[in-house]
mmCIF file with all atom_site columns, C-alpha atoms in Angstrom:
data_model
loop_
_atom_site.group_PDB
_atom_site.id
_atom_site.type_symbol
_atom_site.label_atom_id
_atom_site.label_alt_id
_atom_site.label_comp_id
_atom_site.label_asym_id
_atom_site.label_entity_id
_atom_site.label_seq_id
_atom_site.pdbx_PDB_ins_code
_atom_site.Cartn_x
_atom_site.Cartn_y
_atom_site.Cartn_z
_atom_site.occupancy
_atom_site.B_iso_or_equiv
_atom_site.pdbx_formal_charge
_atom_site.auth_seq_id
_atom_site.auth_comp_id
_atom_site.auth_asym_id
_atom_site.auth_atom_id
_atom_site.pdbx_PDB_model_num
ATOM 1   C CA . MET A 1 1   ? 18.927  16.501  13.875  1.00 0.00 ? 1   MET A CA 1
ATOM 2   C CA . VAL A 1 2   ? 15.227  15.939  13.226  1.00 0.00 ? 2   VAL A CA 1
ATOM 3   C CA . LYS A 1 3   ? 13.353  14.208  16.029  1.00 0.00 ? 3   LYS A CA 1
ATOM 4   C CA . THR A 1 4   ? 10.857  11.699  14.681  1.00 0.00 ? 4   THR A CA 1
ATOM 5   C CA . LYS A 1 5   ? 7.450   11.637  16.304  1.00 0.00 ? 5   LYS A CA 1
ATOM 6   C CA . THR A 1 6   ? 5.685   8.343   16.826  1.00 0.00 ? 6   THR A CA 1
ATOM 7   C CA . VAL A 1 7   ? 2.041   7.340   16.713  1.00 0.00 ? 7   VAL A CA 1
ATOM 8   C CA . LYS A 1 8   ? 0.892   6.511   20.237  1.00 0.00 ? 8   LYS A CA 1
ATOM 9   C CA . THR A 1 9   ? -1.887  4.127   19.286  1.00 0.00 ? 9   THR A CA 1
ATOM 10  C CA . LYS A 1 10  ? -1.126  0.512   18.555  1.00 0.00 ? 10  LYS A CA 1
ATOM 11  C CA . THR A 1 11  ? -1.228  -0.602  14.926  1.00 0.00 ? 11  THR A CA 1
ATOM 12  C CA . ALA A 1 12  ? -4.469  -2.541  15.335  1.00 0.00 ? 12  ALA A CA 1
ATOM 13  C CA . ASP A 1 13  ? -6.039  0.420   17.136  1.00 0.00 ? 13  ASP A CA 1
ATOM 14  C CA . THR A 1 14  ? -5.351  3.015   14.439  1.00 0.00 ? 14  THR A CA 1
ATOM 15  C CA . PRO A 1 15  ? -8.324  5.386   14.692  1.00 0.00 ? 15  PRO A CA 1
ATOM 16  C CA . PRO A 1 16  ? -10.302 5.632   11.456  1.00 0.00 ? 16  PRO A CA 1
ATOM 17  C CA . SER A 1 17  ? -9.970  8.924   9.619   1.00 0.00 ? 17  SER A CA 1
ATOM 18  C CA . ARG A 1 18  ? -12.684 10.770  7.739   1.00 0.00 ? 18  ARG A CA 1
ATOM 19  C CA . ARG A 1 19  ? -13.758 9.053   4.535   1.00 0.00 ? 19  ARG A CA 1
ATOM 20  C CA . MET A 1 20  ? -11.642 9.873   1.497   1.00 0.00 ? 20  MET A CA 1
ATOM 21  C CA . SER A 1 21  ? -13.681 11.192  -1.427  1.00 0.00 ? 21  SER A CA 1
ATOM 22  C CA . GLN A 1 22  ? -14.116 8.871   -4.394  1.00 0.00 ? 22  GLN A CA 1
ATOM 23  C CA . ALA A 1 23  ? -12.369 11.401  -6.623  1.00 0.00 ? 23  ALA A CA 1
ATOM 24  C CA . ASN A 1 24  ? -9.357  11.270  -4.350  1.00 0.00 ? 24  ASN A CA 1
ATOM 25  C CA . VAL A 1 25  ? -9.448  7.459   -4.292  1.00 0.00 ? 25  VAL A CA 1
ATOM 26  C CA . GLN A 1 26  ? -8.829  7.597   -8.035  1.00 0.00 ? 26  GLN A CA 1
ATOM 27  C CA . LYS A 1 27  ? -5.969  10.068  -7.569  1.00 0.00 ? 27  LYS A CA 1
ATOM 28  C CA . PHE A 1 28  ? -4.605  7.972   -4.678  1.00 0.00 ? 28  PHE A CA 1
ATOM 29  C CA . PHE A 1 29  ? -4.087  4.934   -6.878  1.00 0.00 ? 29  PHE A CA 1
ATOM 30  C CA . GLU A 1 30  ? -2.934  6.922   -9.870  1.00 0.00 ? 30  GLU A CA 1
ATOM 31  C CA . LYS A 1 31  ? -0.146  8.394   -7.762  1.00 0.00 ? 31  LYS A CA 1
ATOM 32  C CA . LEU A 1 32  ? 0.806   5.082   -6.137  1.00 0.00 ? 32  LEU A CA 1
ATOM 33  C CA . SER A 1 33  ? 1.025   3.483   -9.574  1.00 0.00 ? 33  SER A CA 1
ATOM 34  C CA . GLN A 1 34  ? 3.515   6.159   -10.591 1.00 0.00 ? 34  GLN A CA 1
ATOM 35  C CA . VAL A 1 35  ? 5.893   5.609   -7.657  1.00 0.00 ? 35  VAL A CA 1
ATOM 36  C CA . ILE A 1 36  ? 5.556   1.829   -7.210  1.00 0.00 ? 36  ILE A CA 1
ATOM 37  C CA . GLU A 1 37  ? 6.925   0.387   -10.439 1.00 0.00 ? 37  GLU A CA 1
ATOM 38  C CA . LYS A 1 38  ? 6.513   -3.270  -9.516  1.00 0.00 ? 38  LYS A CA 1
ATOM 39  C CA . PRO A 1 39  ? 3.317   -3.961  -7.545  1.00 0.00 ? 39  PRO A CA 1
ATOM 40  C CA . GLU A 1 40  ? 4.168   -7.546  -6.661  1.00 0.00 ? 40  GLU A CA 1
ATOM 41  C CA . THR A 1 41  ? 4.834   -9.756  -3.684  1.00 0.00 ? 41  THR A CA 1
ATOM 42  C CA . GLU A 1 42  ? 8.259   -9.737  -2.058  1.00 0.00 ? 42  GLU A CA 1
ATOM 43  C CA . LEU A 1 43  ? 7.975   -13.437 -1.261  1.00 0.00 ? 43  LEU A CA 1
ATOM 44  C CA . GLU A 1 44  ? 10.281  -15.529 -3.413  1.00 0.00 ? 44  GLU A CA 1
ATOM 45  C CA . TYR A 1 45  ? 8.691   -18.386 -5.362  1.00 0.00 ? 45  TYR A CA 1
ATOM 46  C CA . SER A 1 46  ? 8.769   -20.090 -8.734  1.00 0.00 ? 46  SER A CA 1
ATOM 47  C CA . THR A 1 47  ? 5.549   -22.146 -8.677  1.00 0.00 ? 47  THR A CA 1
ATOM 48  C CA . ASN A 1 48  ? 2.044   -21.710 -7.284  1.00 0.00 ? 48  ASN A CA 1
ATOM 49  C CA . PHE A 1 49  ? 2.796   -24.374 -4.686  1.00 0.00 ? 49  PHE A CA 1
ATOM 50  C CA . GLU A 1 50  ? 5.917   -22.547 -3.504  1.00 0.00 ? 50  GLU A CA 1
ATOM 51  C CA . LEU A 1 51  ? 3.886   -19.346 -3.244  1.00 0.00 ? 51  LEU A CA 1
ATOM 52  C CA . LEU A 1 52  ? 1.203   -21.112 -1.206  1.00 0.00 ? 52  LEU A CA 1
ATOM 53  C CA . ILE A 1 53  ? 3.746   -22.464 1.265   1.00 0.00 ? 53  ILE A CA 1
ATOM 54  C CA . ALA A 1 54  ? 5.494   -19.091 1.508   1.00 0.00 ? 54  ALA A CA 1
ATOM 55  C CA . VAL A 1 55  ? 2.207   -17.304 2.209   1.00 0.00 ? 55  VAL A CA 1
ATOM 56  C CA . ILE A 1 56  ? 1.257   -19.808 4.916   1.00 0.00 ? 56  ILE A CA 1
ATOM 57  C CA . LEU A 1 57  ? 4.670   -19.319 6.524   1.00 0.00 ? 57  LEU A CA 1
ATOM 58  C CA . SER A 1 58  ? 4.391   -15.525 6.316   1.00 0.00 ? 58  SER A CA 1
ATOM 59  C CA . ALA A 1 59  ? 1.562   -15.245 8.842   1.00 0.00 ? 59  ALA A CA 1
ATOM 60  C CA . GLN A 1 60  ? 2.837   -13.015 11.676  1.00 0.00 ? 60  GLN A CA 1
ATOM 61  C CA . ALA A 1 61  ? 6.301   -13.115 10.114  1.00 0.00 ? 61  ALA A CA 1
ATOM 62  C CA . THR A 1 62  ? 8.239   -10.900 7.740   1.00 0.00 ? 62  THR A CA 1
ATOM 63  C CA . ASP A 1 63  ? 8.728   -11.742 4.078   1.00 0.00 ? 63  ASP A CA 1
ATOM 64  C CA . VAL A 1 64  ? 12.467  -11.446 4.674   1.00 0.00 ? 64  VAL A CA 1
ATOM 65  C CA . SER A 1 65  ? 12.428  -14.188 7.321   1.00 0.00 ? 65  SER A CA 1
ATOM 66  C CA . VAL A 1 66  ? 10.288  -16.424 5.120   1.00 0.00 ? 66  VAL A CA 1
ATOM 67  C CA . ASN A 1 67  ? 12.572  -15.961 2.123   1.00 0.00 ? 67  ASN A CA 1
ATOM 68  C CA . LEU A 1 68  ? 15.622  -16.859 4.210   1.00 0.00 ? 68  LEU A CA 1
ATOM 69  C CA . ALA A 1 69  ? 13.934  -20.115 5.202   1.00 0.00 ? 69  ALA A CA 1
ATOM 70  C CA . THR A 1 70  ? 12.519  -21.063 1.804   1.00 0.00 ? 70  THR A CA 1
ATOM 71  C CA . ARG A 1 71  ? 15.859  -20.439 0.089   1.00 0.00 ? 71  ARG A CA 1
ATOM 72  C CA . LYS A 1 72  ? 17.049  -23.474 2.040   1.00 0.00 ? 72  LYS A CA 1
ATOM 73  C CA . LEU A 1 73  ? 13.804  -25.444 1.914   1.00 0.00 ? 73  LEU A CA 1
ATOM 74  C CA . PHE A 1 74  ? 12.714  -25.211 -1.723  1.00 0.00 ? 74  PHE A CA 1
ATOM 75  C CA . PRO A 1 75  ? 15.938  -26.545 -3.296  1.00 0.00 ? 75  PRO A CA 1
ATOM 76  C CA . ILE A 1 76  ? 15.419  -29.665 -1.167  1.00 0.00 ? 76  ILE A CA 1
ATOM 77  C CA . ALA A 1 77  ? 11.635  -29.945 -1.208  1.00 0.00 ? 77  ALA A CA 1
ATOM 78  C CA . ASN A 1 78  ? 9.260   -27.872 -3.337  1.00 0.00 ? 78  ASN A CA 1
ATOM 79  C CA . THR A 1 79  ? 6.377   -30.232 -4.156  1.00 0.00 ? 79  THR A CA 1
ATOM 80  C CA . PRO A 1 80  ? 3.587   -31.509 -1.905  1.00 0.00 ? 80  PRO A CA 1
ATOM 81  C CA . GLU A 1 81  ? 5.093   -34.998 -1.978  1.00 0.00 ? 81  GLU A CA 1
ATOM 82  C CA . GLN A 1 82  ? 8.599   -33.837 -1.100  1.00 0.00 ? 82  GLN A CA 1
ATOM 83  C CA . ILE A 1 83  ? 7.562   -31.613 1.796   1.00 0.00 ? 83  ILE A CA 1
ATOM 84  C CA . PHE A 1 84  ? 5.115   -34.217 3.105   1.00 0.00 ? 84  PHE A CA 1
ATOM 85  C CA . ALA A 1 85  ? 7.977   -36.726 3.082   1.00 0.00 ? 85  ALA A CA 1
ATOM 86  C CA . LEU A 1 86  ? 9.994   -34.439 5.370   1.00 0.00 ? 86  LEU A CA 1
ATOM 87  C CA . GLY A 1 87  ? 7.364   -34.778 8.090   1.00 0.00 ? 87  GLY A CA 1
ATOM 88  C CA . GLU A 1 88  ? 6.760   -32.149 10.743  1.00 0.00 ? 88  GLU A CA 1
ATOM 89  C CA . ASP A 1 89  ? 10.122  -32.595 12.459  1.00 0.00 ? 89  ASP A CA 1
ATOM 90  C CA . GLY A 1 90  ? 12.034  -32.497 9.194   1.00 0.00 ? 90  GLY A CA 1
ATOM 91  C CA . LEU A 1 91  ? 10.211  -29.376 8.046   1.00 0.00 ? 91  LEU A CA 1
ATOM 92  C CA . LYS A 1 92  ? 10.809  -27.620 11.360  1.00 0.00 ? 92  LYS A CA 1
ATOM 93  C CA . GLU A 1 93  ? 14.553  -27.764 10.756  1.00 0.00 ? 93  GLU A CA 1
ATOM 94  C CA . TYR A 1 94  ? 14.076  -25.476 7.763   1.00 0.00 ? 94  TYR A CA 1
ATOM 95  C CA . ILE A 1 95  ? 11.509  -23.068 9.228   1.00 0.00 ? 95  ILE A CA 1
ATOM 96  C CA . LYS A 1 96  ? 12.513  -22.882 12.903  1.00 0.00 ? 96  LYS A CA 1
ATOM 97  C CA . THR A 1 97  ? 13.686  -19.288 12.471  1.00 0.00 ? 97  THR A CA 1
ATOM 98  C CA . ILE A 1 98  ? 10.131  -18.216 11.585  1.00 0.00 ? 98  ILE A CA 1
ATOM 99  C CA . GLY A 1 99  ? 7.584   -17.300 14.246  1.00 0.00 ? 99  GLY A CA 1
ATOM 100 C CA . LEU A 1 100 ? 5.008   -19.954 15.172  1.00 0.00 ? 100 LEU A CA 1
ATOM 101 C CA . PHE A 1 101 ? 7.035   -22.564 13.297  1.00 0.00 ? 101 PHE A CA 1
ATOM 102 C CA . ASN A 1 102 ? 5.581   -25.486 15.260  1.00 0.00 ? 102 ASN A CA 1
ATOM 103 C CA . SER A 1 103 ? 1.984   -24.815 14.273  1.00 0.00 ? 103 SER A CA 1
ATOM 104 C CA . LYS A 1 104 ? 3.030   -23.795 10.773  1.00 0.00 ? 104 LYS A CA 1
ATOM 105 C CA . ALA A 1 105 ? 4.907   -27.051 10.249  1.00 0.00 ? 105 ALA A CA 1
ATOM 106 C CA . LYS A 1 106 ? 1.822   -28.974 11.326  1.00 0.00 ? 106 LYS A CA 1
ATOM 107 C CA . ASN A 1 107 ? -0.419  -27.006 8.952   1.00 0.00 ? 107 ASN A CA 1
ATOM 108 C CA . VAL A 1 108 ? 1.964   -27.227 5.999   1.00 0.00 ? 108 VAL A CA 1
ATOM 109 C CA . ILE A 1 109 ? 2.239   -31.006 6.307   1.00 0.00 ? 109 ILE A CA 1
ATOM 110 C CA . LYS A 1 110 ? -1.560  -31.304 6.513   1.00 0.00 ? 110 LYS A CA 1
ATOM 111 C CA . CYS A 1 111 ? -1.896  -28.929 3.571   1.00 0.00 ? 111 CYS A CA 1
ATOM 112 C CA . CYS A 1 112 ? 0.452   -31.054 1.477   1.00 0.00 ? 112 CYS A CA 1
ATOM 113 C CA . LYS A 1 113 ? -1.553  -34.151 2.390   1.00 0.00 ? 113 LYS A CA 1
ATOM 114 C CA . ASP A 1 114 ? -4.768  -32.408 1.315   1.00 0.00 ? 114 ASP A CA 1
ATOM 115 C CA . LEU A 1 115 ? -3.232  -31.329 -1.987  1.00 0.00 ? 115 LEU A CA 1
ATOM 116 C CA . ILE A 1 116 ? -2.001  -34.847 -2.739  1.00 0.00 ? 116 ILE A CA 1
ATOM 117 C CA . GLU A 1 117 ? -5.230  -36.616 -1.796  1.00 0.00 ? 117 GLU A CA 1
ATOM 118 C CA . LYS A 1 118 ? -7.848  -34.117 -2.961  1.00 0.00 ? 118 LYS A CA 1
ATOM 119 C CA . PHE A 1 119 ? -6.312  -32.042 -5.745  1.00 0.00 ? 119 PHE A CA 1
ATOM 120 C CA . ASP A 1 120 ? -3.792  -34.274 -7.495  1.00 0.00 ? 120 ASP A CA 1
ATOM 121 C CA . SER A 1 121 ? -0.979  -32.175 -5.995  1.00 0.00 ? 121 SER A CA 1
ATOM 122 C CA . GLN A 1 122 ? -2.180  -29.043 -7.785  1.00 0.00 ? 122 GLN A CA 1
ATOM 123 C CA . VAL A 1 123 ? -3.008  -25.770 -6.037  1.00 0.00 ? 123 VAL A CA 1
ATOM 124 C CA . PRO A 1 124 ? -6.748  -25.162 -6.578  1.00 0.00 ? 124 PRO A CA 1
ATOM 125 C CA . ASN A 1 125 ? -7.959  -21.870 -8.031  1.00 0.00 ? 125 ASN A CA 1
ATOM 126 C CA . THR A 1 126 ? -11.251 -21.358 -6.186  1.00 0.00 ? 126 THR A CA 1
ATOM 127 C CA . ARG A 1 127 ? -11.795 -19.787 -2.786  1.00 0.00 ? 127 ARG A CA 1
ATOM 128 C CA . GLU A 1 128 ? -13.787 -22.740 -1.474  1.00 0.00 ? 128 GLU A CA 1
ATOM 129 C CA . ASP A 1 129 ? -11.108 -25.253 -2.377  1.00 0.00 ? 129 ASP A CA 1
ATOM 130 C CA . LEU A 1 130 ? -8.266  -23.085 -1.135  1.00 0.00 ? 130 LEU A CA 1
ATOM 131 C CA . GLU A 1 131 ? -9.938  -22.493 2.218   1.00 0.00 ? 131 GLU A CA 1
ATOM 132 C CA . SER A 1 132 ? -10.453 -26.240 2.588   1.00 0.00 ? 132 SER A CA 1
ATOM 133 C CA . LEU A 1 133 ? -6.678  -26.620 2.917   1.00 0.00 ? 133 LEU A CA 1
ATOM 134 C CA . ALA A 1 134 ? -5.019  -26.690 6.332   1.00 0.00 ? 134 ALA A CA 1
ATOM 135 C CA . GLY A 1 135 ? -3.459  -23.360 7.242   1.00 0.00 ? 135 GLY A CA 1
ATOM 136 C CA . VAL A 1 136 ? -5.364  -21.445 4.568   1.00 0.00 ? 136 VAL A CA 1
ATOM 137 C CA . GLY A 1 137 ? -7.847  -18.805 5.662   1.00 0.00 ? 137 GLY A CA 1
ATOM 138 C CA . ARG A 1 138 ? -9.533  -16.021 3.749   1.00 0.00 ? 138 ARG A CA 1
ATOM 139 C CA . LYS A 1 139 ? -6.452  -13.777 3.601   1.00 0.00 ? 139 LYS A CA 1
ATOM 140 C CA . THR A 1 140 ? -4.180  -16.518 2.240   1.00 0.00 ? 140 THR A CA 1
ATOM 141 C CA . ALA A 1 141 ? -6.850  -17.568 -0.238  1.00 0.00 ? 141 ALA A CA 1
ATOM 142 C CA . ASN A 1 142 ? -7.147  -13.965 -1.424  1.00 0.00 ? 142 ASN A CA 1
ATOM 143 C CA . VAL A 1 143 ? -3.390  -13.731 -1.914  1.00 0.00 ? 143 VAL A CA 1
ATOM 144 C CA . MET A 1 144 ? -3.369  -16.899 -3.984  1.00 0.00 ? 144 MET A CA 1
ATOM 145 C CA . LEU A 1 145 ? -6.382  -15.929 -6.078  1.00 0.00 ? 145 LEU A CA 1
ATOM 146 C CA . ASN A 1 146 ? -4.818  -12.548 -6.790  1.00 0.00 ? 146 ASN A CA 1
ATOM 147 C CA . THR A 1 147 ? -1.119  -13.316 -7.178  1.00 0.00 ? 147 THR A CA 1
ATOM 148 C CA . ALA A 1 148 ? -1.226  -16.825 -8.602  1.00 0.00 ? 148 ALA A CA 1
ATOM 149 C CA . PHE A 1 149 ? -4.449  -16.710 -10.600 1.00 0.00 ? 149 PHE A CA 1
ATOM 150 C CA . GLY A 1 150 ? -4.862  -13.037 -11.497 1.00 0.00 ? 150 GLY A CA 1
ATOM 151 C CA . GLN A 1 151 ? -8.206  -12.499 -9.808  1.00 0.00 ? 151 GLN A CA 1
ATOM 152 C CA . PRO A 1 152 ? -9.128  -9.015  -8.460  1.00 0.00 ? 152 PRO A CA 1
ATOM 153 C CA . THR A 1 153 ? -9.251  -9.946  -4.779  1.00 0.00 ? 153 THR A CA 1
ATOM 154 C CA . MET A 1 154 ? -8.102  -7.943  -1.775  1.00 0.00 ? 154 MET A CA 1
ATOM 155 C CA . ALA A 1 155 ? -6.104  -9.623  0.976   1.00 0.00 ? 155 ALA A CA 1
ATOM 156 C CA . VAL A 1 156 ? -6.070  -7.421  4.076   1.00 0.00 ? 156 VAL A CA 1
ATOM 157 C CA . ASP A 1 157 ? -3.061  -7.812  6.341   1.00 0.00 ? 157 ASP A CA 1
ATOM 158 C CA . THR A 1 158 ? -1.898  -5.612  9.230   1.00 0.00 ? 158 THR A CA 1
ATOM 159 C CA . HIS A 1 159 ? -0.428  -2.988  6.899   1.00 0.00 ? 159 HIS A CA 1
ATOM 160 C CA . ILE A 1 160 ? -3.536  -2.687  4.740   1.00 0.00 ? 160 ILE A CA 1
ATOM 161 C CA . PHE A 1 161 ? -5.884  -2.659  7.735   1.00 0.00 ? 161 PHE A CA 1
ATOM 162 C CA . ARG A 1 162 ? -3.897  0.214   9.229   1.00 0.00 ? 162 ARG A CA 1
ATOM 163 C CA . LEU A 1 163 ? -3.609  2.065   5.924   1.00 0.00 ? 163 LEU A CA 1
ATOM 164 C CA . GLY A 1 164 ? -7.292  1.729   5.068   1.00 0.00 ? 164 GLY A CA 1
ATOM 165 C CA . ASN A 1 165 ? -8.298  3.258   8.386   1.00 0.00 ? 165 ASN A CA 1
ATOM 166 C CA . ARG A 1 166 ? -5.543  5.854   8.663   1.00 0.00 ? 166 ARG A CA 1
ATOM 167 C CA . THR A 1 167 ? -5.920  7.298   5.171   1.00 0.00 ? 167 THR A CA 1
ATOM 168 C CA . GLY A 1 168 ? -9.710  7.143   5.119   1.00 0.00 ? 168 GLY A CA 1
ATOM 169 C CA . LEU A 1 169 ? -9.512  5.038   1.985   1.00 0.00 ? 169 LEU A CA 1
ATOM 170 C CA . ALA A 1 170 ? -11.623 2.269   3.521   1.00 0.00 ? 170 ALA A CA 1
ATOM 171 C CA . THR A 1 171 ? -12.369 2.193   7.229   1.00 0.00 ? 171 THR A CA 1
ATOM 172 C CA . GLY A 1 172 ? -13.599 -0.725  9.283   1.00 0.00 ? 172 GLY A CA 1
ATOM 173 C CA . LYS A 1 173 ? -13.491 -2.297  12.733  1.00 0.00 ? 173 LYS A CA 1
ATOM 174 C CA . ASN A 1 174 ? -12.094 -5.568  11.416  1.00 0.00 ? 174 ASN A CA 1
ATOM 175 C CA . VAL A 1 175 ? -10.211 -6.865  8.377   1.00 0.00 ? 175 VAL A CA 1
ATOM 176 C CA . ARG A 1 176 ? -13.343 -8.115  6.639   1.00 0.00 ? 176 ARG A CA 1
ATOM 177 C CA . GLU A 1 177 ? -15.010 -4.708  6.834   1.00 0.00 ? 177 GLU A CA 1
ATOM 178 C CA . VAL A 1 178 ? -11.892 -3.057  5.420   1.00 0.00 ? 178 VAL A CA 1
ATOM 179 C CA . GLU A 1 179 ? -11.664 -5.698  2.696   1.00 0.00 ? 179 GLU A CA 1
ATOM 180 C CA . ASP A 1 180 ? -15.282 -5.234  1.641   1.00 0.00 ? 180 ASP A CA 1
ATOM 181 C CA . ASN A 1 181 ? -14.987 -1.455  1.618   1.00 0.00 ? 181 ASN A CA 1
ATOM 182 C CA . LEU A 1 182 ? -11.774 -1.557  -0.395  1.00 0.00 ? 182 LEU A CA 1
ATOM 183 C CA . VAL A 1 183 ? -13.373 -3.796  -3.011  1.00 0.00 ? 183 VAL A CA 1
ATOM 184 C CA . LYS A 1 184 ? -16.278 -1.343  -3.278  1.00 0.00 ? 184 LYS A CA 1
ATOM 185 C CA . ARG A 1 185 ? -14.103 1.762   -3.541  1.00 0.00 ? 185 ARG A CA 1
ATOM 186 C CA . ILE A 1 186 ? -11.039 0.821   -5.612  1.00 0.00 ? 186 ILE A CA 1
ATOM 187 C CA . PRO A 1 187 ? -11.394 1.702   -9.318  1.00 0.00 ? 187 PRO A CA 1
ATOM 188 C CA . SER A 1 188 ? -11.524 -1.415  -11.490 1.00 0.00 ? 188 SER A CA 1
ATOM 189 C CA . LYS A 1 189 ? -8.451  -0.230  -13.396 1.00 0.00 ? 189 LYS A CA 1
ATOM 190 C CA . PHE A 1 190 ? -6.324  -0.670  -10.268 1.00 0.00 ? 190 PHE A CA 1
ATOM 191 C CA . MET A 1 191 ? -8.103  -3.565  -8.568  1.00 0.00 ? 191 MET A CA 1
ATOM 192 C CA . LEU A 1 192 ? -5.773  -6.328  -9.738  1.00 0.00 ? 192 LEU A CA 1
ATOM 193 C CA . ASP A 1 193 ? -2.649  -4.610  -8.371  1.00 0.00 ? 193 ASP A CA 1
ATOM 194 C CA . ALA A 1 194 ? -4.291  -2.753  -5.473  1.00 0.00 ? 194 ALA A CA 1
ATOM 195 C CA . HIS A 1 195 ? -3.289  -5.306  -2.840  1.00 0.00 ? 195 HIS A CA 1
ATOM 196 C CA . HIS A 1 196 ? 0.382   -4.890  -3.657  1.00 0.00 ? 196 HIS A CA 1
ATOM 197 C CA . TYR A 1 197 ? 0.227   -1.116  -4.021  1.00 0.00 ? 197 TYR A CA 1
ATOM 198 C CA . LEU A 1 198 ? -1.254  -0.887  -0.551  1.00 0.00 ? 198 LEU A CA 1
ATOM 199 C CA . ILE A 1 199 ? 0.939   -3.426  1.207   1.00 0.00 ? 199 ILE A CA 1
ATOM 200 C CA . LEU A 1 200 ? 4.135   -1.911  -0.196  1.00 0.00 ? 200 LEU A CA 1
ATOM 201 C CA . HIS A 1 201 ? 2.990   1.611   0.681   1.00 0.00 ? 201 HIS A CA 1
ATOM 202 C CA . GLY A 1 202 ? 2.116   0.461   4.188   1.00 0.00 ? 202 GLY A CA 1
ATOM 203 C CA . ARG A 1 203 ? 5.370   -1.415  4.606   1.00 0.00 ? 203 ARG A CA 1
ATOM 204 C CA . TYR A 1 204 ? 7.758   1.303   3.465   1.00 0.00 ? 204 TYR A CA 1
ATOM 205 C CA . THR A 1 205 ? 5.987   4.671   3.762   1.00 0.00 ? 205 THR A CA 1
ATOM 206 C CA . CYS A 1 206 ? 2.793   4.571   5.834   1.00 0.00 ? 206 CYS A CA 1
ATOM 207 C CA . LYS A 1 207 ? 4.511   2.736   8.686   1.00 0.00 ? 207 LYS A CA 1
ATOM 208 C CA . ALA A 1 208 ? 2.761   1.889   11.932  1.00 0.00 ? 208 ALA A CA 1
ATOM 209 C CA . ARG A 1 209 ? 4.532   4.181   14.385  1.00 0.00 ? 209 ARG A CA 1
ATOM 210 C CA . THR A 1 210 ? 6.637   6.434   12.175  1.00 0.00 ? 210 THR A CA 1
ATOM 211 C CA . PRO A 1 211 ? 4.747   7.169   8.958   1.00 0.00 ? 211 PRO A CA 1
ATOM 212 C CA . GLU A 1 212 ? 7.015   8.961   6.512   1.00 0.00 ? 212 GLU A CA 1
ATOM 213 C CA . CYS A 1 213 ? 4.476   11.582  5.465   1.00 0.00 ? 213 CYS A CA 1
ATOM 214 C CA . GLY A 1 214 ? 7.191   13.878  4.192   1.00 0.00 ? 214 GLY A CA 1
ATOM 215 C CA . LYS A 1 215 ? 7.923   11.577  1.287   1.00 0.00 ? 215 LYS A CA 1
ATOM 216 C CA . CYS A 1 216 ? 4.404   10.253  0.768   1.00 0.00 ? 216 CYS A CA 1
ATOM 217 C CA . ALA A 1 217 ? 3.144   10.411  -2.814  1.00 0.00 ? 217 ALA A CA 1
ATOM 218 C CA . VAL A 1 218 ? -0.474  10.522  -1.640  1.00 0.00 ? 218 VAL A CA 1
ATOM 219 C CA . PHE A 1 219 ? -0.071  13.092  1.132   1.00 0.00 ? 219 PHE A CA 1
ATOM 220 C CA . ASP A 1 220 ? -2.676  15.426  -0.389  1.00 0.00 ? 220 ASP A CA 1
ATOM 221 C CA . GLU A 1 221 ? -5.317  12.689  -0.702  1.00 0.00 ? 221 GLU A CA 1
ATOM 222 C CA . CYS A 1 222 ? -4.692  11.129  2.723   1.00 0.00 ? 222 CYS A CA 1
ATOM 223 C CA . MET A 1 223 ? -7.225  12.032  5.430   1.00 0.00 ? 223 MET A CA 1
ATOM 224 C CA . PHE A 1 224 ? -4.946  11.224  8.403   1.00 0.00 ? 224 PHE A CA 1
ATOM 225 C CA . LYS A 1 225 ? -5.523  14.197  10.707  1.00 0.00 ? 225 LYS A CA 1
ATOM 226 C CA . ASP A 1 226 ? -2.023  14.041  12.241  1.00 0.00 ? 226 ASP A CA 1
ATOM 227 C CA . LYS A 1 227 ? -0.121  13.770  8.964   1.00 0.00 ? 227 LYS A CA 1
ATOM 228 C CA . GLY A 1 228 ? 1.304   17.257  9.362   1.00 0.00 ? 228 GLY A CA 1
ATOM 229 C CA . LEU A 1 229 ? 3.189   16.102  12.476  1.00 0.00 ? 229 LEU A CA 1
ATOM 230 C CA . PHE A 1 230 ? 5.228   13.674  10.422  1.00 0.00 ? 230 PHE A CA 1
ATOM 231 C CA . LEU A 1 231 ? 6.446   15.983  7.691   1.00 0.00 ? 231 LEU A CA 1
ATOM 232 C CA . GLU A 1 232 ? 10.198  16.334  7.384   1.00 0.00 ? 232 GLU A CA 1
ATOM 233 C CA . LYS A 1 233 ? 11.278  19.563  9.056   1.00 0.00 ? 233 LYS A CA 1
#
């Protein structure tokens, strides 16, 4: 039986690798595009508003846990007016299985109020307006601009921060540095789908403590110095 090694450093402390060459950045995304057929979010939604609420709820929570909650919530309330009418206590009953549900309920209700009063209940399509909403920071705004409105933005979550540093694709001490470097380095051809290529690769292959290097499509391009330790024996 193969013993799986684990990375000793914490996810947020992943040491940056040597910088990946620009030629290999191109190959990196070409290969990911061949193995990831559907570069899209795993959050379940049918409208831009549902996506916004799901993304707010997904902070420090898994997409699976969010989907379980919204499958119950959205059939009952899936407009700003309907969720606002639930109030914080009513909303908590639907999202109490998600981490930080108290603060998230507060933010979602405020967000719905903002949408009703400032944007005629429509999700805005500019960064400034999105970030004016309660519970919406730069990462959430980037997700909305990219997924809902088709803009080539890069939302950096834990997976992408780790992956950028570990692979040498785009290193940085914080998420904004990694975001800026990714935007500079990713070929325009792949920019629209890059966020989803990276998050799915980080979620299922380039995992925090047990990266599955033996089945990695971009093993040759990756600059992770310890990648040989995680090959299947």
